[in-house]
Amino acid sequence: MSVEIRPVPVPERLGTPDAAEFEAYAALGFALERATWGHDDFAETAEQLLGIHRHDGHRGRALLGAWDGGTLVGRAGLGWERDATAETVELTLGVLPSHRRRGVGSALVAAAETTAHDLGRSTVVAYSDHPDAGAEPVGGAVLRAPDGDARLAASVPAARFAAAHGYALVQLERVSSLEVTGRIDDFRDDLHARAARASELGYRLVHWTDRTPDDLVDAYAAARERMALDVPAGGVTIDEERWDAARVREHEAEELDGDTSVLVVAAVTGDGEVAGYTELELPRGREFAYQYDTLVVGAHRGHGLGLLVKLANLVRLAEVAPERAVVYTWNADENAHMLAINLGLGFRRCGLEAIWQRTADVSG
């Protein structure tokens, strides 16, 4: 079998001949998610991908496709910080089940590592998903990340593939879901009590949809910059992300261009500092939401602000998008505090995301 690896061009717009390969890349993502999870809730639409790739001033991106004749059988997505101090390239990779164990994945990894080398990046960080139906080992050898209690069977194909290419397991994240239908009254009652206590401590809740208020954008950028620095990292090399008002606006444009609405709730101090925030992403036309960043700035921890902002955003979700029955979230397995909050809200684990890392000499 002869498979060609080549970059996937990003079109000006969808629905044109120039967009055919890009749209095939997105469609393959849906097929790969169904093969892994039995559903496609984690797949990005072509609109979402185009929104991401149109706004790349702070974060570089590239797409690679593996073509068997006229059929796209594998893909790889790369992302990296556009900063002189950055060391890493992030990699997501997938191959159709019908074409696995034929060297397609290895060819995609080699092309991705060449890109990292050309960028002068020494470290590649890659990801694989493992639904609970096969993530917890029954017997045999297991893999553990440097931190946390989760285990992954050493026999899963992704683990064998990673080891064969020199990648080590550096972190396991829990993938969790929350059924929110019928929960709004409970959330609202808990929210009122907690908001009153936070108010006594000098915090107020501010919420917005899609665009940060002008008077908070600098403070929000400062809080977002802490996200890459303060989250539990296990053994992962994480590059610093530099956020300012311009990057916040770029991120907002990326989401809106990708047909995704974002609900944000922030706990704000009397002098306008964002002490904590959380966000829910709502892809258009779908019946779920993604719980992504939640952060409480270190100086403001210990006051229940993490749970407070999450409760407030879940109430907003029920009010503005009651058709969204499920919320998905991802947390480092060693992040005991945030996991306790999520479990208290009713999140339940549905799988693991494994993070693998390889560091190479890029001087040659």
XYZ file of C-alpha atoms in Angstrom, residues 148 287 327:
3
model
C -2.378 10.522 40.070
C -26.903 18.993 22.317
C -21.585 18.713 29.798
